[in-house]
Amino acid sequence: MEFDLPFIWAGLIAVAVLAYTLLDGFDLGIGILFPFLKDREERHLAMNTIAPVWDGNETWLVLGGGGLFAVFPLAYAIVMPGLYPLIIAMLLGLIFRGVAFEFVHRTKRMQAFWEFGFWGGSLIAAIAQGMALGALVQGITVEGRAYGGGNWDWLSPFSVLTGVALVVGYATLGATWLILKTEGETLARAQRFALPLGIALTALIGVVSLATPFLRPEYLARWFGWPSGIWSAIVPVLLALAIWQLWTGLRDHDQLRPFLATVAIFVLSFAGLGVSFYPYLVPPSLTIAEAAGPDSSLGFLLVGAVVLIPIILAYTGYSYWVFRGKVRPGDGYH
Amino acid sequence: MLSDISAIDLARFQFAFTVSAHIIFPAFTIGLASYLAVLNGLWLWRREPAYLRLFDYWKTIFAVVFGMGVVSGIVLSYQFGTNWAVFSDKSGPVLGPLLGYEVLTAFFLEAGFLGIMLFGREKVGDRLHMMATAIVALGTLMSAFWILSANSWMQTPAGYGVNDVGQFVPEDWWAIIFNPSFPYRMVHMVLAAYLTTAFVVGGVGAWHLLRNRENQSAAIMFSMAMWMALIVAPIQIFAGDEHGINTLEFQPAKIAAMEGHFESFPEGGAPLILLGLPDDAAGETHYKLEIPYLGSLILTRSLSAPILGLDAFPEDERPKSALIFWTFRLMVAIGFAMMGLGLWSVWARWKGRLYTAPWLHRAAVVMGPSGFLAVLCGWITTEVGRQPYTIQGLLRTSDSVAPLQADAVSVSLLAFIVVYFFVFGSGTFYVMRLMGREPDHGVDIDHIGVVRAAGITPVAANPHAHHETSGD
């Protein structure tokens, strides 16, 4: 039987990136919401809800980057220099975010500084990721087998828009995660955050969705041509349903539904991006097939992915299960 | 700014800086993860509370160092693309899957079980907690396996072909993974990580023995570390020697540069230059202090086998000797000093003075960070010795670089330097402060509220926290 390995791998990398945005999304969202929490006690409580799992969540980003290097090396070699300042900013932001989990407990004098770093690092990483997405949607200039654009190509009103949208999206994920993982005053505060964030997110998704088809003629054809145009009917309807679930979940003070609804909003927005992109990996000139490495590379790693990813999902799920339920103030896990 | 420095020099310096900063952390966590598994196993086996206290003591340190290793490592997984785009395009089909397997078999494993290892003992019970601890240790070794395989392939490429767009493509994965220098490099690096950790642990134990020779935990860690020094340091010297012979076979120019041999010895009989001043421009080593014939004996186990000097290679294929001549010697010197300390400790142990020998303890404190220096020196030697290639003999460094402009690289380089020194400097300071805590006194320290026994801290301001957790 013949497998279209590049296509399978494009799907797997898309899943890794989606898993990253969802899992580290609520981590980064909590960082973004940090200054709006009541006091140090509440901030550390929020941090404790993700402390046992954030490292695993961030690993999906390494899988996305490493996977791209492995199976679409040409895309990796073109996109990274093209988005250079954004990638560097994201990495530096993630450094401050990541070390804060330990550092805030290791010093009194500098505690406020590392809390500030947790917020700033999360915010910068989120903006950089959102802008990188926008810049990628807009298209990357390719010359031969290399990036052919300038230092500032990534900066545009559209990329700023997607940067803001992702920050708001992550914050919504973070707020609904806190609804799920906390109780009492913190829960109530998270519910108050989630509502305006959800409204802003809905508006931003609307603007991005309306702008995207007009960025490139290929996108317009994808969304309003046949048969891909069928997605124009399906994705917005499902998205409206998910937004409705977020709204009613918040209204009914449901503690799980708002988070699941926000996850659904992310998944559908991501699917929408997929509709625009296909069959390109790096619009407007590099397709999935062109960017792919040889089948011998793709097949070798696919064997491992097929065996290992289910195992990874199982023990990651187990870890979440161990740390399930509400996190309370004073709950040191020791 | 920096107009006379090219983008490639900046990209090289940036990568050297970030990769050097990174290797310090895994060099420690690979060893420490195994040490924690051993301590936890000893606690479960003997139920001696000192082992549990030691586990908790080093666990906190592990958490801080591991965090720094994670964030500095993610930088590298993206820097291949940002700085070495052409290298990435050409080598991705071979190296990418190796890194992919590292993520799938190591990073997820470590991350998935780290939370349980650090915070989960009460939640999952002793048995599963022990399993999680062992799995984290296994993960660090798996990670070393894949990344060293990838690095070794760049040193001694095998099992590949070249396709019509100039990419290196895999033909035999077995030959790629187990390329000729990989087994040597793997053994050498894992032993290096174990020794590095042993000397940190030994240094910390010695430090506390100097202040209080009755401290049981300090005595245990010092004793364990000195056994490691005694046994592992000689093995490492042997492994390093074998690695050198492998390098002579596959990368003779690197050996010539390491040894400061600018001229070949077609009849053998090469001396070992102990000290000297290699001058790459002049093509000779000044002020040589050498032992006749010993170089040949070490490298070829023979007095008459020919040994190539740098003059045997075209000028544009010679690695520079000036730096790696010295980094190599420093690494070797540290290795022998480690063995010396191990011998000294066994002498003191035999005399019954292991815990009451202040000069031995002082020496151990001084040697505490020596493993890091040796690891850095070793990596500088092997990486600079591969120049002017990124993939030995196949792809030059000057042909590997991304189409970046010098100003972009210099700004990001500056940002990396400032952030790394500040963040990792602070982290190192916190780690040293944690090491300064006297083991066996965890409870008292807990009441001070500055340092804690676990990564997740109940809020210090809450006076009820301690009472509430007891019911958890």
PDB file of C-alpha atoms in Angstrom, chain B residues 74-280:
ATOM      1  CA  ILE B  74      14.475  24.984  23.074  1.00  0.00           C
ATOM      2  CA  VAL B  75      16.587  27.868  21.804  1.00  0.00           C
ATOM      3  CA  LEU B  76      18.886  25.386  20.083  1.00  0.00           C
ATOM      4  CA  SER B  77      16.104  23.453  18.379  1.00  0.00           C
ATOM      5  CA  TYR B  78      15.159  26.658  16.592  1.00  0.00           C
ATOM      6  CA  GLN B  79      18.629  28.082  16.121  1.00  0.00           C
ATOM      7  CA  PHE B  80      19.571  25.404  13.594  1.00  0.00           C
ATOM      8  CA  GLY B  81      17.025  27.093  11.359  1.00  0.00           C
ATOM      9  CA  THR B  82      17.545  30.712  12.274  1.00  0.00           C
ATOM     10  CA  ASN B  83      21.338  30.674  12.043  1.00  0.00           C
ATOM     11  CA  TRP B  84      22.190  27.645   9.888  1.00  0.00           C
ATOM     12  CA  ALA B  85      19.411  27.522   7.333  1.00  0.00           C
ATOM     13  CA  VAL B  86      21.432  25.954   4.515  1.00  0.00           C
ATOM     14  CA  PHE B  87      22.830  23.370   6.908  1.00  0.00           C
ATOM     15  CA  SER B  88      19.250  22.631   8.015  1.00  0.00           C
ATOM     16  CA  ASP B  89      17.995  22.214   4.471  1.00  0.00           C
ATOM     17  CA  LYS B  90      20.848  19.897   3.516  1.00  0.00           C
ATOM     18  CA  SER B  91      21.164  17.846   6.702  1.00  0.00           C
ATOM     19  CA  GLY B  92      17.510  17.850   7.796  1.00  0.00           C
ATOM     20  CA  PRO B  93      16.651  14.513   6.140  1.00  0.00           C
ATOM     21  CA  VAL B  94      19.421  12.794   8.136  1.00  0.00           C
ATOM     22  CA  LEU B  95      19.674  14.761  11.380  1.00  0.00           C
ATOM     23  CA  GLY B  96      16.037  15.817  11.680  1.00  0.00           C
ATOM     24  CA  PRO B  97      14.652  12.325  12.362  1.00  0.00           C
ATOM     25  CA  LEU B  98      17.357  11.771  14.999  1.00  0.00           C
ATOM     26  CA  LEU B  99      16.229  14.919  16.794  1.00  0.00           C
ATOM     27  CA  GLY B 100      12.635  13.881  16.197  1.00  0.00           C
ATOM     28  CA  TYR B 101      13.321  10.626  18.004  1.00  0.00           C
ATOM     29  CA  GLU B 102      14.977  12.581  20.791  1.00  0.00           C
ATOM     30  CA  VAL B 103      11.775  14.547  21.292  1.00  0.00           C
ATOM     31  CA  LEU B 104       9.561  11.457  21.083  1.00  0.00           C
ATOM     32  CA  THR B 105      11.642   9.111  23.250  1.00  0.00           C
ATOM     33  CA  ALA B 106      13.298  11.517  25.676  1.00  0.00           C
ATOM     34  CA  PHE B 107      11.814  15.000  26.038  1.00  0.00           C
ATOM     35  CA  PHE B 108       8.224  13.859  26.425  1.00  0.00           C
ATOM     36  CA  LEU B 109       9.331  11.102  28.775  1.00  0.00           C
ATOM     37  CA  GLU B 110      11.248  13.483  31.018  1.00  0.00           C
ATOM     38  CA  ALA B 111       8.532  16.113  30.991  1.00  0.00           C
ATOM     39  CA  GLY B 112       5.721  13.618  31.487  1.00  0.00           C
ATOM     40  CA  PHE B 113       7.212  12.098  34.617  1.00  0.00           C
ATOM     41  CA  LEU B 114       9.075  15.093  36.033  1.00  0.00           C
ATOM     42  CA  GLY B 115       5.930  16.486  37.665  1.00  0.00           C
ATOM     43  CA  ILE B 116       5.275  13.151  39.388  1.00  0.00           C
ATOM     44  CA  MET B 117       8.904  12.839  40.444  1.00  0.00           C
ATOM     45  CA  LEU B 118       8.986  16.351  41.924  1.00  0.00           C
ATOM     46  CA  PHE B 119       5.517  16.696  43.399  1.00  0.00           C
ATOM     47  CA  GLY B 120       3.784  13.333  43.211  1.00  0.00           C
ATOM     48  CA  ARG B 121       5.196  11.026  45.901  1.00  0.00           C
ATOM     49  CA  GLU B 122       2.102  11.368  48.129  1.00  0.00           C
ATOM     50  CA  LYS B 123      -0.302  11.220  45.218  1.00  0.00           C
ATOM     51  CA  VAL B 124       0.938   8.077  43.478  1.00  0.00           C
ATOM     52  CA  GLY B 125       2.714   6.160  46.255  1.00  0.00           C
ATOM     53  CA  ASP B 126       6.306   4.994  46.599  1.00  0.00           C
ATOM     54  CA  ARG B 127       6.296   2.389  43.865  1.00  0.00           C
ATOM     55  CA  LEU B 128       5.038   4.593  41.029  1.00  0.00           C
ATOM     56  CA  HIS B 129       7.111   7.492  42.299  1.00  0.00           C
ATOM     57  CA  MET B 130      10.223   5.334  42.074  1.00  0.00           C
ATOM     58  CA  MET B 131       9.221   4.363  38.564  1.00  0.00           C
ATOM     59  CA  ALA B 132       8.735   8.012  37.589  1.00  0.00           C
ATOM     60  CA  THR B 133      12.148   8.893  39.025  1.00  0.00           C
ATOM     61  CA  ALA B 134      13.824   6.077  37.115  1.00  0.00           C
ATOM     62  CA  ILE B 135      11.996   7.059  33.921  1.00  0.00           C
ATOM     63  CA  VAL B 136      13.223  10.647  34.193  1.00  0.00           C
ATOM     64  CA  ALA B 137      16.769   9.294  34.521  1.00  0.00           C
ATOM     65  CA  LEU B 138      16.216   7.024  31.530  1.00  0.00           C
ATOM     66  CA  GLY B 139      14.865   9.995  29.573  1.00  0.00           C
ATOM     67  CA  THR B 140      18.029  12.021  30.158  1.00  0.00           C
ATOM     68  CA  LEU B 141      20.109   9.109  28.839  1.00  0.00           C
ATOM     69  CA  MET B 142      17.872   8.635  25.800  1.00  0.00           C
ATOM     70  CA  SER B 143      18.241  12.315  25.064  1.00  0.00           C
ATOM     71  CA  ALA B 144      22.025  11.983  25.252  1.00  0.00           C
ATOM     72  CA  PHE B 145      21.849   8.977  22.919  1.00  0.00           C
ATOM     73  CA  TRP B 146      20.065  10.781  20.082  1.00  0.00           C
ATOM     74  CA  ILE B 147      21.750  14.151  20.306  1.00  0.00           C
ATOM     75  CA  LEU B 148      25.195  12.557  20.481  1.00  0.00           C
ATOM     76  CA  SER B 149      24.330  10.351  17.536  1.00  0.00           C
ATOM     77  CA  ALA B 150      23.395  13.487  15.576  1.00  0.00           C
ATOM     78  CA  ASN B 151      26.552  15.308  16.609  1.00  0.00           C
ATOM     79  CA  SER B 152      28.688  12.273  15.853  1.00  0.00           C
ATOM     80  CA  TRP B 153      27.201  12.025  12.377  1.00  0.00           C
ATOM     81  CA  MET B 154      28.407  15.575  11.756  1.00  0.00           C
ATOM     82  CA  GLN B 155      31.884  14.423  12.833  1.00  0.00           C
ATOM     83  CA  THR B 156      31.962  11.053  11.085  1.00  0.00           C
ATOM     84  CA  PRO B 157      29.126  10.963   8.526  1.00  0.00           C
ATOM     85  CA  ALA B 158      28.030   7.540   7.292  1.00  0.00           C
ATOM     86  CA  GLY B 159      25.064   5.809   5.692  1.00  0.00           C
ATOM     87  CA  TYR B 160      23.980   8.721   3.500  1.00  0.00           C
ATOM     88  CA  GLY B 161      23.637   9.667  -0.148  1.00  0.00           C
ATOM     89  CA  VAL B 162      23.155  13.015  -1.876  1.00  0.00           C
ATOM     90  CA  ASN B 163      20.011  13.814  -3.843  1.00  0.00           C
ATOM     91  CA  ASP B 164      19.614  16.061  -6.881  1.00  0.00           C
ATOM     92  CA  VAL B 165      18.940  19.207  -4.843  1.00  0.00           C
ATOM     93  CA  GLY B 166      22.071  18.660  -2.773  1.00  0.00           C
ATOM     94  CA  GLN B 167      20.454  17.298   0.392  1.00  0.00           C
ATOM     95  CA  PHE B 168      22.084  14.505   2.342  1.00  0.00           C
ATOM     96  CA  VAL B 169      19.566  11.690   2.323  1.00  0.00           C
ATOM     97  CA  PRO B 170      19.511   8.591   4.499  1.00  0.00           C
ATOM     98  CA  GLU B 171      20.429   5.254   2.938  1.00  0.00           C
ATOM     99  CA  ASP B 172      21.176   3.126   5.980  1.00  0.00           C
ATOM    100  CA  TRP B 173      19.740   4.315   9.285  1.00  0.00           C
ATOM    101  CA  TRP B 174      21.736   1.805  11.292  1.00  0.00           C
ATOM    102  CA  ALA B 175      24.968   3.199   9.820  1.00  0.00           C
ATOM    103  CA  ILE B 176      23.784   6.752  10.431  1.00  0.00           C
ATOM    104  CA  ILE B 177      22.819   6.278  14.073  1.00  0.00           C
ATOM    105  CA  PHE B 178      25.779   4.102  14.962  1.00  0.00           C
ATOM    106  CA  ASN B 179      28.250   6.117  12.917  1.00  0.00           C
ATOM    107  CA  PRO B 180      31.928   5.466  13.620  1.00  0.00           C
ATOM    108  CA  SER B 181      32.508   8.033  16.380  1.00  0.00           C
ATOM    109  CA  PHE B 182      29.122   7.681  18.111  1.00  0.00           C
ATOM    110  CA  PRO B 183      29.833   4.839  20.556  1.00  0.00           C
ATOM    111  CA  TYR B 184      32.973   6.607  21.759  1.00  0.00           C
ATOM    112  CA  ARG B 185      31.310   9.986  22.065  1.00  0.00           C
ATOM    113  CA  MET B 186      28.296   8.520  23.861  1.00  0.00           C
ATOM    114  CA  VAL B 187      30.378   6.733  26.470  1.00  0.00           C
ATOM    115  CA  HIS B 188      32.708   9.696  26.902  1.00  0.00           C
ATOM    116  CA  MET B 189      29.869  12.195  27.383  1.00  0.00           C
ATOM    117  CA  VAL B 190      27.713  10.112  29.698  1.00  0.00           C
ATOM    118  CA  LEU B 191      30.736   9.357  31.885  1.00  0.00           C
ATOM    119  CA  ALA B 192      31.554  13.070  31.776  1.00  0.00           C
ATOM    120  CA  ALA B 193      28.057  13.898  32.977  1.00  0.00           C
ATOM    121  CA  TYR B 194      28.321  11.337  35.783  1.00  0.00           C
ATOM    122  CA  LEU B 195      31.719  12.663  36.837  1.00  0.00           C
ATOM    123  CA  THR B 196      30.538  16.268  36.664  1.00  0.00           C
ATOM    124  CA  THR B 197      27.645  15.434  38.950  1.00  0.00           C
ATOM    125  CA  ALA B 198      29.810  13.366  41.282  1.00  0.00           C
ATOM    126  CA  PHE B 199      32.203  16.257  41.759  1.00  0.00           C
ATOM    127  CA  VAL B 200      29.399  18.728  42.397  1.00  0.00           C
ATOM    128  CA  VAL B 201      27.848  16.346  44.930  1.00  0.00           C
ATOM    129  CA  GLY B 202      31.271  15.636  46.441  1.00  0.00           C
ATOM    130  CA  GLY B 203      32.104  19.328  46.623  1.00  0.00           C
ATOM    131  CA  VAL B 204      28.844  20.129  48.374  1.00  0.00           C
ATOM    132  CA  GLY B 205      29.279  17.222  50.784  1.00  0.00           C
ATOM    133  CA  ALA B 206      32.853  18.315  51.520  1.00  0.00           C
ATOM    134  CA  TRP B 207      31.758  21.897  52.074  1.00  0.00           C
ATOM    135  CA  HIS B 208      29.280  20.819  54.733  1.00  0.00           C
ATOM    136  CA  LEU B 209      31.732  18.355  56.294  1.00  0.00           C
ATOM    137  CA  LEU B 210      34.180  21.223  56.680  1.00  0.00           C
ATOM    138  CA  ARG B 211      31.580  23.106  58.644  1.00  0.00           C
ATOM    139  CA  ASN B 212      30.160  20.170  60.574  1.00  0.00           C
ATOM    140  CA  ARG B 213      31.886  16.799  60.362  1.00  0.00           C
ATOM    141  CA  GLU B 214      28.988  15.150  62.226  1.00  0.00           C
ATOM    142  CA  ASN B 215      26.567  15.834  59.398  1.00  0.00           C
ATOM    143  CA  GLN B 216      25.346  12.415  58.299  1.00  0.00           C
ATOM    144  CA  SER B 217      23.855  13.455  54.947  1.00  0.00           C
ATOM    145  CA  ALA B 218      26.992  15.332  53.992  1.00  0.00           C
ATOM    146  CA  ALA B 219      29.054  12.282  54.869  1.00  0.00           C
ATOM    147  CA  ILE B 220      26.874  10.021  52.736  1.00  0.00           C
ATOM    148  CA  MET B 221      27.025  12.229  49.670  1.00  0.00           C
ATOM    149  CA  PHE B 222      30.740  12.817  50.023  1.00  0.00           C
ATOM    150  CA  SER B 223      31.421   9.113  50.338  1.00  0.00           C
ATOM    151  CA  MET B 224      29.252   8.225  47.335  1.00  0.00           C
ATOM    152  CA  ALA B 225      30.896  10.946  45.238  1.00  0.00           C
ATOM    153  CA  MET B 226      34.400   9.794  46.113  1.00  0.00           C
ATOM    154  CA  TRP B 227      33.578   6.219  45.107  1.00  0.00           C
ATOM    155  CA  MET B 228      32.449   7.618  41.760  1.00  0.00           C
ATOM    156  CA  ALA B 229      35.666   9.618  41.405  1.00  0.00           C
ATOM    157  CA  LEU B 230      37.767   6.593  42.205  1.00  0.00           C
ATOM    158  CA  ILE B 231      35.994   4.230  39.826  1.00  0.00           C
ATOM    159  CA  VAL B 232      34.708   6.421  36.997  1.00  0.00           C
ATOM    160  CA  ALA B 233      37.618   8.835  36.506  1.00  0.00           C
ATOM    161  CA  PRO B 234      40.066   6.101  35.385  1.00  0.00           C
ATOM    162  CA  ILE B 235      37.386   4.573  33.152  1.00  0.00           C
ATOM    163  CA  GLN B 236      36.836   8.000  31.647  1.00  0.00           C
ATOM    164  CA  ILE B 237      40.537   8.473  30.961  1.00  0.00           C
ATOM    165  CA  PHE B 238      40.571   5.104  29.213  1.00  0.00           C
ATOM    166  CA  ALA B 239      37.401   5.961  27.256  1.00  0.00           C
ATOM    167  CA  GLY B 240      38.853   9.316  26.263  1.00  0.00           C
ATOM    168  CA  ASP B 241      42.000   7.657  25.002  1.00  0.00           C
ATOM    169  CA  GLU B 242      39.958   5.237  22.881  1.00  0.00           C
ATOM    170  CA  HIS B 243      37.921   8.177  21.595  1.00  0.00           C
ATOM    171  CA  GLY B 244      41.160   9.882  20.582  1.00  0.00           C
ATOM    172  CA  ILE B 245      42.294   6.852  18.593  1.00  0.00           C
ATOM    173  CA  ASN B 246      38.923   6.814  16.846  1.00  0.00           C
ATOM    174  CA  THR B 247      39.352  10.514  16.029  1.00  0.00           C
ATOM    175  CA  LEU B 248      42.823   9.848  14.628  1.00  0.00           C
ATOM    176  CA  GLU B 249      41.303   7.326  12.247  1.00  0.00           C
ATOM    177  CA  PHE B 250      38.411   9.468  11.020  1.00  0.00           C
ATOM    178  CA  GLN B 251      39.442  13.082  11.696  1.00  0.00           C
ATOM    179  CA  PRO B 252      43.261  13.105  11.628  1.00  0.00           C
ATOM    180  CA  ALA B 253      43.388  16.871  11.073  1.00  0.00           C
ATOM    181  CA  LYS B 254      41.568  17.410  14.350  1.00  0.00           C
ATOM    182  CA  ILE B 255      44.120  15.290  16.213  1.00  0.00           C
ATOM    183  CA  ALA B 256      47.001  17.157  14.563  1.00  0.00           C
ATOM    184  CA  ALA B 257      45.507  20.470  15.674  1.00  0.00           C
ATOM    185  CA  MET B 258      44.811  19.191  19.198  1.00  0.00           C
ATOM    186  CA  GLU B 259      48.382  17.999  19.538  1.00  0.00           C
ATOM    187  CA  GLY B 260      50.001  21.060  17.972  1.00  0.00           C
ATOM    188  CA  HIS B 261      51.576  18.890  15.274  1.00  0.00           C
ATOM    189  CA  PHE B 262      52.074  21.116  12.260  1.00  0.00           C
ATOM    190  CA  GLU B 263      54.500  18.690  10.632  1.00  0.00           C
ATOM    191  CA  SER B 264      53.831  15.050   9.788  1.00  0.00           C
ATOM    192  CA  PHE B 265      55.792  12.135  11.165  1.00  0.00           C
ATOM    193  CA  PRO B 266      55.898   9.714   8.218  1.00  0.00           C
ATOM    194  CA  GLU B 267      58.224   7.387  10.126  1.00  0.00           C
ATOM    195  CA  GLY B 268      56.302   7.675  13.379  1.00  0.00           C
ATOM    196  CA  GLY B 269      58.126   8.657  16.537  1.00  0.00           C
ATOM    197  CA  ALA B 270      55.943  11.695  17.205  1.00  0.00           C
ATOM    198  CA  PRO B 271      56.605  13.378  20.536  1.00  0.00           C
ATOM    199  CA  LEU B 272      53.874  14.340  22.966  1.00  0.00           C
ATOM    200  CA  ILE B 273      53.927  18.118  23.219  1.00  0.00           C
ATOM    201  CA  LEU B 274      53.017  18.751  26.831  1.00  0.00           C
ATOM    202  CA  LEU B 275      53.055  22.531  26.627  1.00  0.00           C
ATOM    203  CA  GLY B 276      53.726  24.999  23.857  1.00  0.00           C
ATOM    204  CA  LEU B 277      52.321  27.881  21.907  1.00  0.00           C
ATOM    205  CA  PRO B 278      50.778  26.765  18.597  1.00  0.00           C
ATOM    206  CA  ASP B 279      51.041  29.486  15.974  1.00  0.00           C
ATOM    207  CA  ASP B 280      48.643  28.734  13.124  1.00  0.00           C
TER     208      ASP B 280
END
